[in-house]
PDB file of C-alpha atoms and ligand atoms in Angstrom:
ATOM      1  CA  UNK N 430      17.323  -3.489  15.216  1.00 68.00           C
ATOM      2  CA  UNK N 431      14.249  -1.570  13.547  1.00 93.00           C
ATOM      3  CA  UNK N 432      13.204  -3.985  11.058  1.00 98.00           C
ATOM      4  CA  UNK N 433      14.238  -7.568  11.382  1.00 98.00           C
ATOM      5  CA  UNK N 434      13.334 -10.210   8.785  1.00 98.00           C
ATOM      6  CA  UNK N 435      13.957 -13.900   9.337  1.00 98.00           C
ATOM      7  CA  UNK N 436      13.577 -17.089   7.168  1.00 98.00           C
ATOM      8  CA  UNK N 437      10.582 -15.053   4.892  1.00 98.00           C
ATOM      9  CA  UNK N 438       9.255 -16.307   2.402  1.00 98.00           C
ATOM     10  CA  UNK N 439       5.935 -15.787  -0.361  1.00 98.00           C
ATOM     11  CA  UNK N 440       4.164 -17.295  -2.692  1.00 98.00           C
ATOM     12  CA  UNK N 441       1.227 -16.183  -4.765  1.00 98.00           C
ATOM     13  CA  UNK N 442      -1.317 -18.437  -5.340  1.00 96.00           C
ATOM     14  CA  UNK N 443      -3.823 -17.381  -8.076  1.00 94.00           C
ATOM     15  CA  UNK N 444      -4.570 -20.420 -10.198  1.00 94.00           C
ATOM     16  CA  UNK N 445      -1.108 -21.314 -10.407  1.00 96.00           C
ATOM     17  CA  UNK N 446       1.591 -21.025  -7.685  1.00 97.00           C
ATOM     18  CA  UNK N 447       4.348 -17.879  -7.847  1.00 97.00           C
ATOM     19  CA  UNK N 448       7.110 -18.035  -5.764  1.00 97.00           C
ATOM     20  CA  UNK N 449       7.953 -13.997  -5.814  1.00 98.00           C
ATOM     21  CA  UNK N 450      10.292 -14.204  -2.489  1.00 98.00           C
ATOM     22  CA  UNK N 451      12.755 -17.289  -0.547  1.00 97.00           C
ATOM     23  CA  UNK N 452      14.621 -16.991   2.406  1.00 98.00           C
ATOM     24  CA  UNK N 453      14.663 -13.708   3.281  1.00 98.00           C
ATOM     25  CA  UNK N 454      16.817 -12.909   6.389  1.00 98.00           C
ATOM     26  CA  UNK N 455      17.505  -8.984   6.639  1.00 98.00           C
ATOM     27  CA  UNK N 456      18.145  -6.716   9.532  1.00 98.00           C
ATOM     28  CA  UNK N 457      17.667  -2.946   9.262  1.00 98.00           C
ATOM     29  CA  UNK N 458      19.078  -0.322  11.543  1.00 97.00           C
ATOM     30  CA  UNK N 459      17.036   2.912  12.620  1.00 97.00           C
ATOM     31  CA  UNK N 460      18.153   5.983  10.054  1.00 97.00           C
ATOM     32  CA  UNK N 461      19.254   3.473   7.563  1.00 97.00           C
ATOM     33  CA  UNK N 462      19.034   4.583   4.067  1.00 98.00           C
ATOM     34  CA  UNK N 463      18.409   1.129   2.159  1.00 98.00           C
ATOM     35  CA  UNK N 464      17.980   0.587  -2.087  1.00 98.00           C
ATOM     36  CA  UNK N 465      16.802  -2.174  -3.115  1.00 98.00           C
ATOM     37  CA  UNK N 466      17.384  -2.985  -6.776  1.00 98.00           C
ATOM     38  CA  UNK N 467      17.247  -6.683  -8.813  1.00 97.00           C
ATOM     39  CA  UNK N 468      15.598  -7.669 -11.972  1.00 96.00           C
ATOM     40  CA  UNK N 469      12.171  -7.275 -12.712  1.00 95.00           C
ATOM     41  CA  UNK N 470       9.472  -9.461 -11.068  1.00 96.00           C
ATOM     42  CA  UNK N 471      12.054 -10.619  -8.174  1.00 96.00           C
ATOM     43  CA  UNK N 472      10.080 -10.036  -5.224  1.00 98.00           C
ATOM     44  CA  UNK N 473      11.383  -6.101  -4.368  1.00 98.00           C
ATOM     45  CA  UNK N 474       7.406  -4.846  -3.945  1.00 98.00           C
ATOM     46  CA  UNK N 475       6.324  -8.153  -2.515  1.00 98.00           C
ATOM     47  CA  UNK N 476       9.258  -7.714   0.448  1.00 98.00           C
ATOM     48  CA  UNK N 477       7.929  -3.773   0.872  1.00 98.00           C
ATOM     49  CA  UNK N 478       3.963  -5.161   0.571  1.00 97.00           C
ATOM     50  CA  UNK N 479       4.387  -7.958   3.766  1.00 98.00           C
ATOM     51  CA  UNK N 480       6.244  -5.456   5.814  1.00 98.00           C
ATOM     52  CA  UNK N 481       3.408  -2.685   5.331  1.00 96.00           C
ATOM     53  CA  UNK N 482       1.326  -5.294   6.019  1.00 97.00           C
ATOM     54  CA  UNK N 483      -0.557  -4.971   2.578  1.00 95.00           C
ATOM     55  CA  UNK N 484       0.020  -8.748   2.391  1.00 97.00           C
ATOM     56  CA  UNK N 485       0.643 -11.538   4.821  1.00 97.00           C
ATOM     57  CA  UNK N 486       3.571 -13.775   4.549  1.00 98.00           C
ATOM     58  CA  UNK N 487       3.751 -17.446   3.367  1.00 98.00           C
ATOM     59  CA  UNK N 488       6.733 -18.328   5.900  1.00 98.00           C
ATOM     60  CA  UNK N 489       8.819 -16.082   8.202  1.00 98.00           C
ATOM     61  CA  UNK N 490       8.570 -13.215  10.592  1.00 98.00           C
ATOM     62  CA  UNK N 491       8.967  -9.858  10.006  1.00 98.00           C
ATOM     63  CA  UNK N 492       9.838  -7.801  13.374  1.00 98.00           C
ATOM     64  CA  UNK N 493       9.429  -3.733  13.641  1.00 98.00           C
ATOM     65  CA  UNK N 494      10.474  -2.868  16.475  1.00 95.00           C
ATOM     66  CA  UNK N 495       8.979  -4.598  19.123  1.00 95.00           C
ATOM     67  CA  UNK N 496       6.013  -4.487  16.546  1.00 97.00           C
ATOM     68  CA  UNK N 497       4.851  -6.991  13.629  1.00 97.00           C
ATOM     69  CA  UNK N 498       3.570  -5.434  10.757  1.00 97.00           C
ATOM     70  CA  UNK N 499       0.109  -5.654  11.774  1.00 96.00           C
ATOM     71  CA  UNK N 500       1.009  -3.555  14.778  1.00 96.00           C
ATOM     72  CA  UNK N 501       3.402  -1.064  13.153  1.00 95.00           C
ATOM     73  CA  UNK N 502       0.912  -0.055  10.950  1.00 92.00           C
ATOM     74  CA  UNK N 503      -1.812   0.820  13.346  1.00 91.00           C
ATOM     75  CA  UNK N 504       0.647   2.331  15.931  1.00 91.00           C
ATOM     76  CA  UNK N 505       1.634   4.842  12.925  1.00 90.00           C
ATOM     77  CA  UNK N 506       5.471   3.275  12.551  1.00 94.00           C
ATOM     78  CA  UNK N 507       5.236   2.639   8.974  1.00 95.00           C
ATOM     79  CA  UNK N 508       4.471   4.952   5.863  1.00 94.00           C
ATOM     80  CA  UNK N 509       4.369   3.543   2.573  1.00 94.00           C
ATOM     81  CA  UNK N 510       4.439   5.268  -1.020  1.00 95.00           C
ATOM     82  CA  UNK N 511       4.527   4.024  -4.386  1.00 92.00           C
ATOM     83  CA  UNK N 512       4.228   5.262  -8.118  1.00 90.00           C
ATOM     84  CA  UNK N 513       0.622   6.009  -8.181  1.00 89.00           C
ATOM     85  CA  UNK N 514      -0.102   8.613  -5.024  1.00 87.00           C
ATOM     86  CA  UNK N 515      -3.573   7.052  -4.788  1.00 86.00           C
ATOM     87  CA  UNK N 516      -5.341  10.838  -4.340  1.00 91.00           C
ATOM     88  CA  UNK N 517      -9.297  11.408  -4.218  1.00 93.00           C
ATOM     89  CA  UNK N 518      -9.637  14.102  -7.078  1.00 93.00           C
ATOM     90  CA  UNK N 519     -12.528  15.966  -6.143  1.00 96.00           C
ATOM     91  CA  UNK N 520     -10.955  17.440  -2.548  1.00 96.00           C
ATOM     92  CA  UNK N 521      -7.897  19.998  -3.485  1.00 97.00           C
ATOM     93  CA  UNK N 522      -4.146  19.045  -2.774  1.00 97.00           C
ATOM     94  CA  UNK N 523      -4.956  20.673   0.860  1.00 97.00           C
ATOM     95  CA  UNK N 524      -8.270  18.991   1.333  1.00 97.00           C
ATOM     96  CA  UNK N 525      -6.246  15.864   0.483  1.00 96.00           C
ATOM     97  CA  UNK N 526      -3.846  16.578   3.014  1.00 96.00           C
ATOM     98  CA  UNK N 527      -6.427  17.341   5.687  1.00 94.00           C
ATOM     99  CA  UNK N 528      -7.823  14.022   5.278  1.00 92.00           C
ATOM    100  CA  UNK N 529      -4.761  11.976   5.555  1.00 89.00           C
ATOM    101  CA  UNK N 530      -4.450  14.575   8.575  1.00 88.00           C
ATOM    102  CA  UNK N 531      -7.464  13.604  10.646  1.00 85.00           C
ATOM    103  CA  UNK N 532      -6.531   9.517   9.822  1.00 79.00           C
ATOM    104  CA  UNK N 533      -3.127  10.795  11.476  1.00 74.00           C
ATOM    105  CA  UNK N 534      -4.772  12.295  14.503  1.00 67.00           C
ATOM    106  CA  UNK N 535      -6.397   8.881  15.753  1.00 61.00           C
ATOM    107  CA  UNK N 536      -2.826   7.615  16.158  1.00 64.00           C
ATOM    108  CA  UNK N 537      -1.851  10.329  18.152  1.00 58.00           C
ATOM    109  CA  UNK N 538       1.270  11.859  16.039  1.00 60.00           C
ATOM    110  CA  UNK N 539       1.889  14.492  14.061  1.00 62.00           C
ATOM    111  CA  UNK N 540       4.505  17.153  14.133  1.00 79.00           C
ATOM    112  CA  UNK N 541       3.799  19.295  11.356  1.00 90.00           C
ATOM    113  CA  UNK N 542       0.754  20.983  10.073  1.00 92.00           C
ATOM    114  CA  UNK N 543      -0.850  20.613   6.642  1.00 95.00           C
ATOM    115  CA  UNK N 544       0.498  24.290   5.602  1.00 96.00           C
ATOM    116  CA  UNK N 545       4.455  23.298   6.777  1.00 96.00           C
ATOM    117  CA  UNK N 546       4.320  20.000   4.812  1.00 96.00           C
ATOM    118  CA  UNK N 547       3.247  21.949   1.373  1.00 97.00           C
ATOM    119  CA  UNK N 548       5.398  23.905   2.700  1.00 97.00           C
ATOM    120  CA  UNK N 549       8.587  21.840   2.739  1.00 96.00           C
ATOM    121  CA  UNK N 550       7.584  19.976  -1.105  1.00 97.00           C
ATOM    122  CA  UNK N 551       7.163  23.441  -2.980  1.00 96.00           C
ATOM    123  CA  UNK N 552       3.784  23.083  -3.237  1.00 97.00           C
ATOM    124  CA  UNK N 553       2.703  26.238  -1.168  1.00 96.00           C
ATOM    125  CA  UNK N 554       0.740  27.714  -3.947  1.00 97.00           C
ATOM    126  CA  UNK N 555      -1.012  24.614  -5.095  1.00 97.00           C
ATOM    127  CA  UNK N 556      -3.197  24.002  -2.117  1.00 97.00           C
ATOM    128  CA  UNK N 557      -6.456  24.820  -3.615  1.00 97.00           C
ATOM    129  CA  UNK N 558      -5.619  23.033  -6.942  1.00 97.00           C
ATOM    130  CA  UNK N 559      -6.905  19.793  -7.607  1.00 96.00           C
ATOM    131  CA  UNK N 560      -4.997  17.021  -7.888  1.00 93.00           C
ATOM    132  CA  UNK N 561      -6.129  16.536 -11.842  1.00 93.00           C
ATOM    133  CA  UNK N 562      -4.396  19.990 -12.280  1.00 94.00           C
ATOM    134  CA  UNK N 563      -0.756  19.002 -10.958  1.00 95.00           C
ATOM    135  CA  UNK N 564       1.640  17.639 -13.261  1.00 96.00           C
ATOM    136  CA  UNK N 565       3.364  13.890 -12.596  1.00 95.00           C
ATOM    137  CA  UNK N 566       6.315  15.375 -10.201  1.00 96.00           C
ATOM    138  CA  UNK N 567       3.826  17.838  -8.157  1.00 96.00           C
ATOM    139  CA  UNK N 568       1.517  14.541  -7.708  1.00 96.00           C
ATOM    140  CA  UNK N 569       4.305  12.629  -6.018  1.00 96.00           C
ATOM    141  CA  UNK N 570       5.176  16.455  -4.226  1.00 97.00           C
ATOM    142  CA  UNK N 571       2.100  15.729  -2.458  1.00 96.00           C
ATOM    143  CA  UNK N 572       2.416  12.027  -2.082  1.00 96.00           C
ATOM    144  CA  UNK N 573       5.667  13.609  -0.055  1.00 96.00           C
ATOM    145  CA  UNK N 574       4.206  15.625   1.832  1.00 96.00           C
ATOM    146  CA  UNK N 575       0.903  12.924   2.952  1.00 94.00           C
ATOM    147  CA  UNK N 576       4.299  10.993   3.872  1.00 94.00           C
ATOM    148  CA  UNK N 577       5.562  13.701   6.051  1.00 94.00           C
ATOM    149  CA  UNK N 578       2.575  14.233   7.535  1.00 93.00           C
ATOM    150  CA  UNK N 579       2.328  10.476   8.986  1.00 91.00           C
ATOM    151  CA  UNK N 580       5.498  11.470  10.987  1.00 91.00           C
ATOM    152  CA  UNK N 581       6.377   7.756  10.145  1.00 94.00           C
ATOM    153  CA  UNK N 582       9.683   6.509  11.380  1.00 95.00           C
ATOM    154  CA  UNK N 583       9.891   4.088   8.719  1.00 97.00           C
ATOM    155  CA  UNK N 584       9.226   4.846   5.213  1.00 97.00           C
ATOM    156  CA  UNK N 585       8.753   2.330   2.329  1.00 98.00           C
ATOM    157  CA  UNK N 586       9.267   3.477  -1.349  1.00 97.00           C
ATOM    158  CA  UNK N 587       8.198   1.631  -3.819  1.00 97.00           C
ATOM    159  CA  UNK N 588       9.795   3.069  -7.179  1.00 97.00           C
ATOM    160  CA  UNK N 589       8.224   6.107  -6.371  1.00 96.00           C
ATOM    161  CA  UNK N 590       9.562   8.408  -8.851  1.00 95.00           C
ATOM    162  CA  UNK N 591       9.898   5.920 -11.730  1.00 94.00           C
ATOM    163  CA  UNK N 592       7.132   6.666 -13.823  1.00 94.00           C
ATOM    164  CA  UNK N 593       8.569  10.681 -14.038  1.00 96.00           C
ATOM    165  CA  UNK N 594      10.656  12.196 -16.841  1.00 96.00           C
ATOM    166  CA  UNK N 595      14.286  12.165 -15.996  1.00 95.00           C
ATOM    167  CA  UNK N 596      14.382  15.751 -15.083  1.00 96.00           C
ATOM    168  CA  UNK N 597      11.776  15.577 -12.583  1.00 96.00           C
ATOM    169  CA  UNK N 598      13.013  12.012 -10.974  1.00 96.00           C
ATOM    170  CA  UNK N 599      16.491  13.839 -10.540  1.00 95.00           C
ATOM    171  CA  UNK N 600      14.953  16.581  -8.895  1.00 96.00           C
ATOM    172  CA  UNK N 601      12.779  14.253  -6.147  1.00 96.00           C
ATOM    173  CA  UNK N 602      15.316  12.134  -5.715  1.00 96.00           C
ATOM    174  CA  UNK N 603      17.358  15.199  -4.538  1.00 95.00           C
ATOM    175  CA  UNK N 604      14.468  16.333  -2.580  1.00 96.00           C
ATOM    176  CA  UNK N 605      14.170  12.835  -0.995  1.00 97.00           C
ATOM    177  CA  UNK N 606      17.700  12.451  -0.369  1.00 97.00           C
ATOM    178  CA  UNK N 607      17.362  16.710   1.936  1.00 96.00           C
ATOM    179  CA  UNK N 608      13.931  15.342   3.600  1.00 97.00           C
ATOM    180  CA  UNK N 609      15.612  12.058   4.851  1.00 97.00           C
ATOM    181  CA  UNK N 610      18.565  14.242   6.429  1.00 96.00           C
ATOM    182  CA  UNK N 611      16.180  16.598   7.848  1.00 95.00           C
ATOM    183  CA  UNK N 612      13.800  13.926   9.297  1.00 94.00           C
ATOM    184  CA  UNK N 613      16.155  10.653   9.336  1.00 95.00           C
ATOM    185  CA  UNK N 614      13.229   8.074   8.594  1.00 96.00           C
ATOM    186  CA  UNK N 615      14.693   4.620   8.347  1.00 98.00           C
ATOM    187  CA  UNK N 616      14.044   4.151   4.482  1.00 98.00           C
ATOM    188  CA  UNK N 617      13.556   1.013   2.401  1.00 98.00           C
ATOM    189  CA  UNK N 618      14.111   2.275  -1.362  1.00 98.00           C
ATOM    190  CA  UNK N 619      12.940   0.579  -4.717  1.00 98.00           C
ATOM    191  CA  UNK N 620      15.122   1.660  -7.389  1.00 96.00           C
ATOM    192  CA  UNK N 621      15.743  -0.030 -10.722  1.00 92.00           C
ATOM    193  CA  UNK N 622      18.035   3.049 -11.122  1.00 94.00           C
ATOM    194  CA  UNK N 623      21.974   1.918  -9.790  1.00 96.00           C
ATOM    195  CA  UNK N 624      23.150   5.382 -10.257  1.00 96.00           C
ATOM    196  CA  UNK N 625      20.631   6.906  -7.654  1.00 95.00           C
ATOM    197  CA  UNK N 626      20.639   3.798  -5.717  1.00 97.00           C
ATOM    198  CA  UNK N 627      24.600   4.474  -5.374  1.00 98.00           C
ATOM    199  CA  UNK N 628      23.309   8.053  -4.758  1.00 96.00           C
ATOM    200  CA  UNK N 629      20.943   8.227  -2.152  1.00 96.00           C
ATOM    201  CA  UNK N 630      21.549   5.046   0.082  1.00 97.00           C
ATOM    202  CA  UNK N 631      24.268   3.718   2.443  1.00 96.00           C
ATOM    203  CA  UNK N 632      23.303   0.152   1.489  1.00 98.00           C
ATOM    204  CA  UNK N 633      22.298  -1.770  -1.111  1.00 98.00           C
ATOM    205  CA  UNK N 634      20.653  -5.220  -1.301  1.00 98.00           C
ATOM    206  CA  UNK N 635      20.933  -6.797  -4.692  1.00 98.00           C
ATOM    207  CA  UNK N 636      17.903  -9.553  -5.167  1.00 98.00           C
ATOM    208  CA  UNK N 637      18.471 -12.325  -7.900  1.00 96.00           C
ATOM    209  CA  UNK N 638      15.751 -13.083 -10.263  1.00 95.00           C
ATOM    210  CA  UNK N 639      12.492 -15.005  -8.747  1.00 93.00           C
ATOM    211  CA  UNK N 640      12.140 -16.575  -6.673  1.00 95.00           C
ATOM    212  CA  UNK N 641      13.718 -13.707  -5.169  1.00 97.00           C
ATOM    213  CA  UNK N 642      16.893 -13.975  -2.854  1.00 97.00           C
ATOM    214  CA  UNK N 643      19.440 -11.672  -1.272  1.00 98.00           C
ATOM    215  CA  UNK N 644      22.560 -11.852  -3.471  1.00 97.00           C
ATOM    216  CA  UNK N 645      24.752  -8.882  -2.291  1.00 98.00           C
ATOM    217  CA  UNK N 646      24.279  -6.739   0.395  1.00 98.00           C
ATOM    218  CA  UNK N 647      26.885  -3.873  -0.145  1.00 98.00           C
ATOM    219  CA  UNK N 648      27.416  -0.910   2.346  1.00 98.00           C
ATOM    220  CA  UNK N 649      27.730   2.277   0.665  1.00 98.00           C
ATOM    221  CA  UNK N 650      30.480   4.989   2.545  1.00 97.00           C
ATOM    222  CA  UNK N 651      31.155   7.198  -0.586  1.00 98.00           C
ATOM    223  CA  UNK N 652      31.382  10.677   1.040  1.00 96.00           C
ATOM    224  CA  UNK N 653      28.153  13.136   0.011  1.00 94.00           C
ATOM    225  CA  UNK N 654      27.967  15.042  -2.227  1.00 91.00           C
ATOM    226  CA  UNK N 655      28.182  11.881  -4.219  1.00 95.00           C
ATOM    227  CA  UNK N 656      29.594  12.970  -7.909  1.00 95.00           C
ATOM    228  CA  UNK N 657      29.617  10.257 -10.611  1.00 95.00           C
ATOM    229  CA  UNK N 658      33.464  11.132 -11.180  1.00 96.00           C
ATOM    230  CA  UNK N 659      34.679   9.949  -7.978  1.00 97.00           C
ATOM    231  CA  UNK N 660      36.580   6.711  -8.666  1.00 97.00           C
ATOM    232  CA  UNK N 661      34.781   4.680  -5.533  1.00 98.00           C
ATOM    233  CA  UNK N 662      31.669   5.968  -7.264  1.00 98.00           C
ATOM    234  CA  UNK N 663      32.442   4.169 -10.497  1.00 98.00           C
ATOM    235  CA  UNK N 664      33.805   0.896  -8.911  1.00 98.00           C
ATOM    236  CA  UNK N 665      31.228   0.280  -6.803  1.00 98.00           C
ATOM    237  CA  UNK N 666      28.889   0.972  -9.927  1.00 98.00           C
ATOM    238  CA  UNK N 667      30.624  -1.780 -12.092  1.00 97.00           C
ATOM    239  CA  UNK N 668      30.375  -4.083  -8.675  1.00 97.00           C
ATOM    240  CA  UNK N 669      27.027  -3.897  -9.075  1.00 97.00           C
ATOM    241  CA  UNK N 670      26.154  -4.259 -12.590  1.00 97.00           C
ATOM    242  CA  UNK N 671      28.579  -7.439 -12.162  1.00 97.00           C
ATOM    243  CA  UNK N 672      26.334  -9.009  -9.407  1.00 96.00           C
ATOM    244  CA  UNK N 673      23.078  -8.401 -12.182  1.00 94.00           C
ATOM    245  CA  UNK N 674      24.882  -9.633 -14.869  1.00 92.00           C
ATOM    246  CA  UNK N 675      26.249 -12.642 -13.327  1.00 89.00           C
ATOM    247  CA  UNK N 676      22.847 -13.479 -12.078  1.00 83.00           C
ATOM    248  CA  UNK N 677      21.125 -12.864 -15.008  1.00 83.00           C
ATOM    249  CA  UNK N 678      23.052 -15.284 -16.788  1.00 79.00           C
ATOM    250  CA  UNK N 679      22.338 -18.173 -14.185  1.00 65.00           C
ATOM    251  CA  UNK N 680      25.739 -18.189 -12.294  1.00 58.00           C
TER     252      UNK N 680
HETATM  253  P1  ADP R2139       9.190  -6.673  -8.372  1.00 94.66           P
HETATM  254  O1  ADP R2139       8.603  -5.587  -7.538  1.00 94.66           O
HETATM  255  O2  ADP R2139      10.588  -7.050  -7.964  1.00 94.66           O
HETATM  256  O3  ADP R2139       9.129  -6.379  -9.834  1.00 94.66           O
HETATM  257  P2  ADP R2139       6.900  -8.237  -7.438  1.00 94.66           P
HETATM  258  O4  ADP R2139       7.099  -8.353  -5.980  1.00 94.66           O
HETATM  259  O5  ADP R2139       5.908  -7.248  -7.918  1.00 94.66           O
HETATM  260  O6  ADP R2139       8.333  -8.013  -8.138  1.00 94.66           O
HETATM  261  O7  ADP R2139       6.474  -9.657  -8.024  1.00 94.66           O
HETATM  262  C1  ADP R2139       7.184 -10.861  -7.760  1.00 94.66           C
HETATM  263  C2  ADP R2139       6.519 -11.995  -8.503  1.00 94.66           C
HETATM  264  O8  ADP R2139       5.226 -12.230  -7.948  1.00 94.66           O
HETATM  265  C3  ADP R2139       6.269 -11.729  -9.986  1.00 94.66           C
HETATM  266  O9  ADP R2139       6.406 -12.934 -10.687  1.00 94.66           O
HETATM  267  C4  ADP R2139       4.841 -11.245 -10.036  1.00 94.66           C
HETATM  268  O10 ADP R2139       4.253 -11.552 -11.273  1.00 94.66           O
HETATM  269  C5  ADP R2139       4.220 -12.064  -8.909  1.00 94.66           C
HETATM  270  N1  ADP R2139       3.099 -11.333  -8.279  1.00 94.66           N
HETATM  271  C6  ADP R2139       3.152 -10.107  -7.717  1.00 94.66           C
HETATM  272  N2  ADP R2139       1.969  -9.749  -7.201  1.00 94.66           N
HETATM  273  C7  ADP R2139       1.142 -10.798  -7.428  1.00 94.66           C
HETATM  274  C8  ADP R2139      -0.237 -11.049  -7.143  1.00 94.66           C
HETATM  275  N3  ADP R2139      -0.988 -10.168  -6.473  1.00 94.66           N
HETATM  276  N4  ADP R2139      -0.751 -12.238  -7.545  1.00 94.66           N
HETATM  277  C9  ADP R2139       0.004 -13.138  -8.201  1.00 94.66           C
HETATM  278  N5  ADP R2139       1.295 -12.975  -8.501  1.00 94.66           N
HETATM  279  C10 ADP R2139       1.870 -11.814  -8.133  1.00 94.66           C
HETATM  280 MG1   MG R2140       7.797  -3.772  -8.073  1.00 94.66          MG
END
């Protein structure tokens, strides 16, 4: 097992009390391609915050390995992206990458250089832009590549194409989808999108509303390419809208 959550649970406690996640028990295998989707303000960035270690948890244990989160982070087992790619705008979209580079090199991994990673994200001929100068999808290019650079087994994705026009979401999702089979990164997904969650992943965990709990966890097998006309495409599409709706209404 690669990541292996038991009994987890979190509250927030800022003035009043939040309980964003209960009960969590969740075991992820290495290569897994994993969505998770549920209504807003269920828990889904909370889950991928404790196991990156951003936060620590109220109850439960979260295993990585033979690591805890603490540990996974600073032996380089976990990346982490989200919708902002967090870049420091006066080095260039090279100079960015160089920095995230020499971070990399006190962990002792690293399989590709700076130029393959532009490289592999189309983004070649933007290494001595700055970051101000790239549009929305060329940002998150270079989020991409910092995350191929970390030569992370584990990668945690935090909506991180949401805030993109559709065009351009389609487009990384695709790319997302080519770097996972060329680098097979065990992948925790944040989608509010079913259709690319159906996509992309080979399972899906459907959270209820908060306090956040595992409601369906539904293995995906549709064959790739996956085409929105293929009948198992649809059903398992109207499976999960009935799981959202159902919980929505308080059943
Ligand atoms: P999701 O990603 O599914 O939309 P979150 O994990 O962001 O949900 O949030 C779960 C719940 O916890 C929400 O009610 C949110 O308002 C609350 N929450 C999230 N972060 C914090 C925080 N830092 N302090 C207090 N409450 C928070
Ligand atoms: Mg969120």
């Amino acid at each position: 097992m690669q990541i292996s959550i038991q009994s987890l649970s979190h509250q927030y406690f800022t003035g009043k009390t939040t309980h964003a996640l209960e009960d969590i028990h969740l075991d992820i295998l290495q290569k897994q391609f994993v969505a998770l989707i549920g209504p807003s303000g269920c828990g889904k960035s909370t889950l991928i915050r404790l196991i990156a270690h951003l936060i620590s948890p109220s109850q439960g244990k979260i295993s990585i390995g033979k690591f805890d989160p603490k540990q996974a982070i600073e032996n380089g087992q976990v990346a982490w992206m989200a919708q902002s790619p967090a870049l420091l705008p006066w080095l260039t979209v090279a100079g960015n990458l160089r920095l995230a580079e020499r971070f990399q090199r006190g962990k002792g991994r690293q399989q590709l250089s700076v130029e393959q990673v532009l490289e592999r994200v189309g983004l070649a001929d933007a290494a001595d832009q700055h970051p101000y100068a790239l549009s929305g999808g060329m940002q998150q290019r270079l989020a991409l590549a910092r995350l191929l650079l970390q030569d992370a087994p584990i990668w945690l994705m935090d909506e991180p194409f949401a805030a993109l026009d559709e065009l351009t979401r389609e487009r990384l999702t695709d790319e997302l989808f080519s770097l996972w089979k060329d680098f097979s990164p065990t992948v925790m997904w944040i989608t509010h999108n079913i259709h690319e969650a159906i996509k992309l992943s080979d399972r899906i965990i459907v959270f209820s509303e908060k306090p956040g709990t595992i409601i369906a966890d539904v293995p995906n097998t549709i064959p790739h390419p996956r085409v929105e006309s293929n009948p198992d495409f649809q059903e398992l599409l109207s499976k999960l809208r009935h799981i959202l709706h159902q919980d929505s209404n308080g059943n």
